[in-house]
Coordinates of C-alpha atoms in Angstrom, one line a residue:
X1 CA -6.3 62.3 -2.0
X2 CA -3.4 60.9 -3.8
X3 CA -1.7 59.6 -0.9
X4 CA -5.0 57.8 -0.1
X5 CA -4.7 55.8 -3.5
X6 CA -1.2 55.1 -3.3
X7 CA -1.8 53.4 0.2
X8 CA -4.6 51.5 -1.8
X9 CA -3.0 50.5 -4.3
X10 CA 0.2 49.2 -2.2
X11 CA -2.5 47.3 0.2
X12 CA -4.0 45.3 -3.1
X13 CA -0.6 44.5 -4.8
X14 CA 0.9 43.0 -1.4
X15 CA -2.2 40.6 -0.7
X16 CA -2.2 39.3 -4.4
X17 CA 1.7 38.6 -4.1
X18 CA 0.7 37.0 -1.1
X19 CA -1.9 34.6 -2.4
X20 CA 0.0 33.8 -5.2
X21 CA 3.1 33.1 -3.8
X22 CA 1.2 30.8 -1.3
X23 CA -0.2 27.8 -3.2
X24 CA 2.2 25.4 -2.8
X25 CA 4.5 24.2 -6.4
X26 CA 2.9 20.3 -6.6
X27 CA -1.0 21.6 -5.8
X28 CA -1.6 20.4 -9.6
X29 CA -0.9 17.2 -11.4
X30 CA 1.4 19.2 -14.0
X31 CA 3.2 20.4 -10.6
X32 CA 3.8 16.9 -9.5
X33 CA 6.7 16.3 -7.0
X34 CA 9.5 14.0 -8.9
X35 CA 10.4 10.7 -6.6
X36 CA 13.7 9.6 -8.2
X37 CA 15.2 6.7 -7.1
X38 CA 19.2 7.5 -6.9
X39 CA 21.7 4.6 -6.3
X40 CA 19.7 3.9 -2.8
X41 CA 16.7 2.2 -2.8
X42 CA 14.7 4.6 -1.1
X43 CA 13.8 8.3 -1.2
X44 CA 11.9 10.5 1.1
X45 CA 9.9 13.7 0.9
X46 CA 9.7 15.4 4.1
X47 CA 7.0 18.0 5.3
X48 CA 4.0 17.4 2.6
X49 CA 1.2 19.5 3.2
X50 CA -2.1 20.1 1.4
X51 CA -2.5 22.8 3.8
X52 CA -3.1 25.8 0.6
X53 CA -3.8 23.6 -2.1
X54 CA -6.7 23.7 -3.7
X55 CA -9.2 20.7 -5.2
X56 CA -8.0 19.2 -8.6
X57 CA -10.7 19.1 -11.3
X58 CA -9.7 15.0 -11.6
X59 CA -12.6 13.2 -9.6
X60 CA -11.9 11.5 -6.4
X61 CA -11.5 7.6 -6.4
X62 CA -10.9 6.6 -3.3
X63 CA -12.6 5.7 0.2
X64 CA -15.8 8.0 0.9
X65 CA -15.4 11.1 2.2
X66 CA -15.1 14.0 -0.6
X67 CA -11.7 15.5 -2.5
X68 CA -10.6 17.9 -0.9
X69 CA -7.3 20.2 -1.5
X70 CA -5.0 17.5 -2.9
X71 CA -1.1 17.4 -3.6
X72 CA 0.5 15.8 -6.5
X73 CA 4.0 13.1 -7.0
X74 CA 5.2 11.7 -9.8
X75 CA 7.8 9.0 -9.7
X76 CA 9.3 6.2 -12.8
X77 CA 8.9 3.1 -12.7
X78 CA 12.8 1.7 -12.0
X79 CA 11.2 -2.1 -11.6
X80 CA 7.7 -3.7 -11.4
X81 CA 7.7 -4.0 -7.9
X82 CA 7.9 -0.8 -6.0
X83 CA 6.5 0.6 -2.8
X84 CA 4.6 4.1 -1.7
X85 CA 4.6 4.9 2.1
X86 CA 3.4 7.2 4.1
X87 CA 4.1 8.5 7.8
X88 CA 3.9 10.8 10.4
X89 CA 0.1 11.8 9.2
X90 CA -1.1 14.9 11.0
X91 CA -4.4 16.8 10.7
X92 CA -4.7 20.4 12.0
X93 CA -8.0 19.6 12.5
X94 CA -8.1 17.1 15.6
X95 CA -5.3 14.0 15.9
X96 CA -8.4 11.8 15.2
X97 CA -8.8 12.8 11.9
X98 CA -4.8 12.0 10.7
X99 CA -6.6 10.0 8.1
X100 CA -4.6 10.4 4.1
X101 CA -6.3 9.1 1.0
X102 CA -4.0 8.0 -1.3
X103 CA -4.4 7.1 -4.9
X104 CA -1.5 6.0 -7.6
X105 CA -2.4 6.7 -11.5
X106 CA -0.8 5.5 -15.0
X107 CA -0.9 7.3 -18.0
X108 CA -0.3 11.0 -17.7
X109 CA -1.9 14.1 -16.8
X110 CA -4.4 14.3 -19.4
X111 CA -5.4 10.7 -19.5
X112 CA -5.1 9.3 -16.0
X113 CA -5.8 5.4 -15.2
X114 CA -5.9 4.5 -11.6
X115 CA -3.9 1.7 -10.4
X116 CA -4.8 1.6 -7.0
X117 CA -6.4 3.3 -3.9
X118 CA -5.4 3.1 0.2
X119 CA -7.2 5.0 3.1
X120 CA -4.4 5.1 6.0
X121 CA -4.6 7.1 9.6
X122 CA -1.4 8.1 10.9
X123 CA 0.6 5.5 9.0
X124 CA 0.6 3.1 5.9
X125 CA 2.2 1.6 2.8
X126 CA 1.1 0.4 -0.9
X127 CA 2.8 -2.1 -2.6
X128 CA 3.3 -2.2 -6.3
X129 CA 3.0 -4.6 -8.3
X130 CA 3.6 -5.1 -12.1
X131 CA 4.5 -1.7 -13.2
X132 CA 6.0 -0.8 -16.2
X133 CA 9.7 0.0 -15.9
X134 CA 10.4 3.6 -17.3
X135 CA 6.8 4.7 -17.3
X136 CA 6.1 7.3 -15.3
X137 CA 3.0 7.2 -12.4
X138 CA 1.5 9.6 -10.4
X139 CA 0.3 9.8 -6.8
X140 CA -2.0 11.9 -5.3
X141 CA -2.5 12.7 -1.3
X142 CA -5.5 14.4 0.3
X143 CA -7.2 14.2 3.8
X144 CA -10.5 12.9 5.0
X145 CA -12.7 16.3 3.9
X146 CA -12.5 19.5 2.5
X147 CA -11.4 20.6 6.9
X148 CA -8.7 18.1 7.0
X149 CA -5.2 19.9 5.8
X150 CA -3.2 16.7 6.6
X151 CA 0.8 16.9 7.5
X152 CA 2.7 13.8 6.3
X153 CA 6.2 12.3 4.9
X154 CA 6.2 9.8 1.9
X155 CA 8.7 7.5 0.5
X156 CA 9.4 5.6 -2.4
X157 CA 11.5 2.2 -2.5
X158 CA 12.0 -0.5 -4.9
X159 CA 10.5 -4.1 -3.2
X160 CA 12.2 -7.4 -4.2
X161 CA 9.9 -10.1 -4.3
X162 CA 10.1 -12.8 -1.7
X163 CA 11.9 -16.0 -2.0
X164 CA 9.5 -18.2 -2.0
X165 CA 7.1 -16.1 -4.2
X166 CA 6.4 -19.1 -6.5
X167 CA 5.6 -22.6 -5.6
X168 CA 9.0 -23.5 -7.6
X169 CA 11.0 -21.6 -4.7
X170 CA 8.6 -22.9 -1.5
X171 CA 10.4 -22.7 1.6
X172 CA 10.5 -26.0 2.7
X173 CA 9.2 -27.2 6.5
X174 CA 9.7 -29.6 8.4
X175 CA 7.1 -31.3 10.5
X176 CA 7.8 -30.7 14.7
X177 CA 6.1 -33.8 16.7
X178 CA 7.9 -32.8 19.6
X179 CA 5.5 -29.7 20.4
X180 CA 4.5 -27.8 18.0
X181 CA 3.4 -28.8 13.9
X182 CA 6.5 -27.3 12.2
X183 CA 9.3 -25.2 13.1
X184 CA 8.8 -21.6 12.8
X185 CA 9.0 -19.6 9.5
X186 CA 8.8 -15.8 8.9
X187 CA 5.6 -15.4 6.7
X188 CA 6.1 -12.3 4.3
X189 CA 3.6 -11.2 2.0
X190 CA 5.3 -7.7 1.2
X191 CA 6.4 -7.5 -2.2
X192 CA 4.4 -11.2 -3.1
X193 CA 2.5 -11.6 -6.5
X194 CA -0.1 -13.5 -7.3
X195 CA 0.5 -16.8 -8.7
X196 CA -3.6 -18.1 -9.0
X197 CA -6.7 -17.1 -8.5
X198 CA -7.6 -16.7 -4.7
X199 CA -9.6 -19.6 -3.7
X200 CA -12.7 -18.6 -1.3
X201 CA -13.4 -14.7 -1.2
X202 CA -11.6 -11.7 -2.4
X203 CA -10.2 -10.7 -5.8
X204 CA -6.4 -10.6 -5.2
X205 CA -4.1 -12.8 -3.7
X206 CA -0.6 -12.2 -3.5
X207 CA 1.0 -15.0 -1.9
X208 CA 4.0 -17.0 -0.6
X209 CA 4.7 -20.8 -0.7
X210 CA 5.8 -23.4 1.6
X211 CA 6.2 -27.1 1.3
X212 CA 6.3 -29.6 3.8
X213 CA 6.4 -33.9 3.7
X214 CA 4.1 -35.5 5.3
X215 CA 5.5 -37.8 8.5
X216 CA 1.6 -38.5 9.4
X217 CA -2.1 -38.6 7.9
X218 CA -3.0 -35.7 10.0
X219 CA -0.9 -32.4 11.0
X220 CA -1.3 -29.1 12.1
X221 CA -1.2 -25.4 10.9
X222 CA -0.8 -22.7 13.3
X223 CA 0.3 -19.2 11.9
X224 CA 1.2 -16.1 14.6
X225 CA -0.1 -12.9 13.0
X226 CA 0.9 -10.7 15.4
X227 CA -2.2 -9.0 15.8
X228 CA -5.3 -9.7 17.3
X229 CA -7.9 -9.6 14.1
X230 CA -5.3 -10.6 11.5
X231 CA -6.7 -13.2 9.1
X232 CA -4.5 -15.1 6.4
X233 CA -6.0 -17.1 3.5
X234 CA -4.9 -19.9 3.1
X235 CA -4.5 -23.0 0.7
X236 CA -3.3 -26.8 0.6
X237 CA -2.1 -28.6 -2.4
X238 CA -0.9 -32.2 -3.3
X239 CA 1.1 -32.9 -6.5
X240 CA 3.9 -30.9 -8.6
X241 CA 3.8 -27.4 -9.1
X242 CA 3.2 -28.0 -12.6
X243 CA 0.0 -29.7 -12.0
X244 CA -1.4 -28.9 -8.4
X245 CA -4.4 -30.7 -6.6
X246 CA -6.5 -28.4 -3.9
X247 CA -6.6 -30.5 -0.7
X248 CA -8.4 -27.5 1.8
X249 CA -9.1 -24.2 1.4
X250 CA -10.0 -21.7 4.0
X251 CA -9.1 -18.5 6.5
X252 CA -7.0 -18.6 9.5
X253 CA -8.0 -16.6 12.3
X254 CA -5.9 -14.4 14.4
X255 CA -3.5 -17.5 15.6
X256 CA -5.9 -20.0 15.6
X257 CA -4.8 -24.1 14.7
X258 CA -6.6 -26.2 12.0
X259 CA -5.2 -29.7 10.8
X260 CA -5.7 -31.8 7.6
X261 CA -6.1 -35.2 7.7
X262 CA -5.9 -37.8 4.9
X263 CA -2.5 -37.1 4.1
X264 CA 0.0 -39.5 2.5
X265 CA 3.0 -40.2 4.8
X266 CA 6.1 -39.3 2.4
X267 CA 4.1 -37.3 -0.2
X268 CA 5.0 -33.5 -0.4
X269 CA 2.4 -31.1 0.0
X270 CA 2.1 -27.2 -0.8
X271 CA 1.3 -24.6 1.3
X272 CA -0.1 -21.1 -0.7

């Protein structure tokens, strides 16, 4: 009987130790893994996983489904513009469920304040603007629901706003009458900030600016978005940056062209 008792105690101790040491260190906000930018402009933590994680008590903020086993990361803002990116998202359930929900919080673990949220399939990034330099932020990552354990890589980088982020630094484009309305210019809104409230629908307008001098009463604009379903919200102004006058507001769908009528040759117009 004594020999049996020793074996039973040894088994219980081994099981207890296994579960105690299997829990991931960043299972809760208080144990969040730090993403710290050094001399490099990007830092990554590879092999992130929700395997063996538990459900945090803080309620879900993101995107449908249900809150499930989550893990936490933290960073201290070194600039007002930074990017959180997730790569190589995979699911233990099936490749069709490689979804990650990402929530960014300010405050501290006892008083979290939601900054933004995203829902990604296989990969995606979040451009953060208006961050308070020197303040900590927290990142929560979890899968679509309780059954979907996800693995992923997460990176933090500084985002430099584009040079034409504001009207005063609008990129000049020259009308081209030979074939297309304008010479080619790369449009990139990554890292851009909002200059004015959006026209039309939408609640956010991280914008970039262009300007041209009209050479005729009518000009056409065409944007190649590189995707079949991409949409660009645009706005045309006359006047000067300190006193803009709206001329046209609309949406430009997937590589289509629109025309602006009633322009005055020799006058400068702005495209937002």
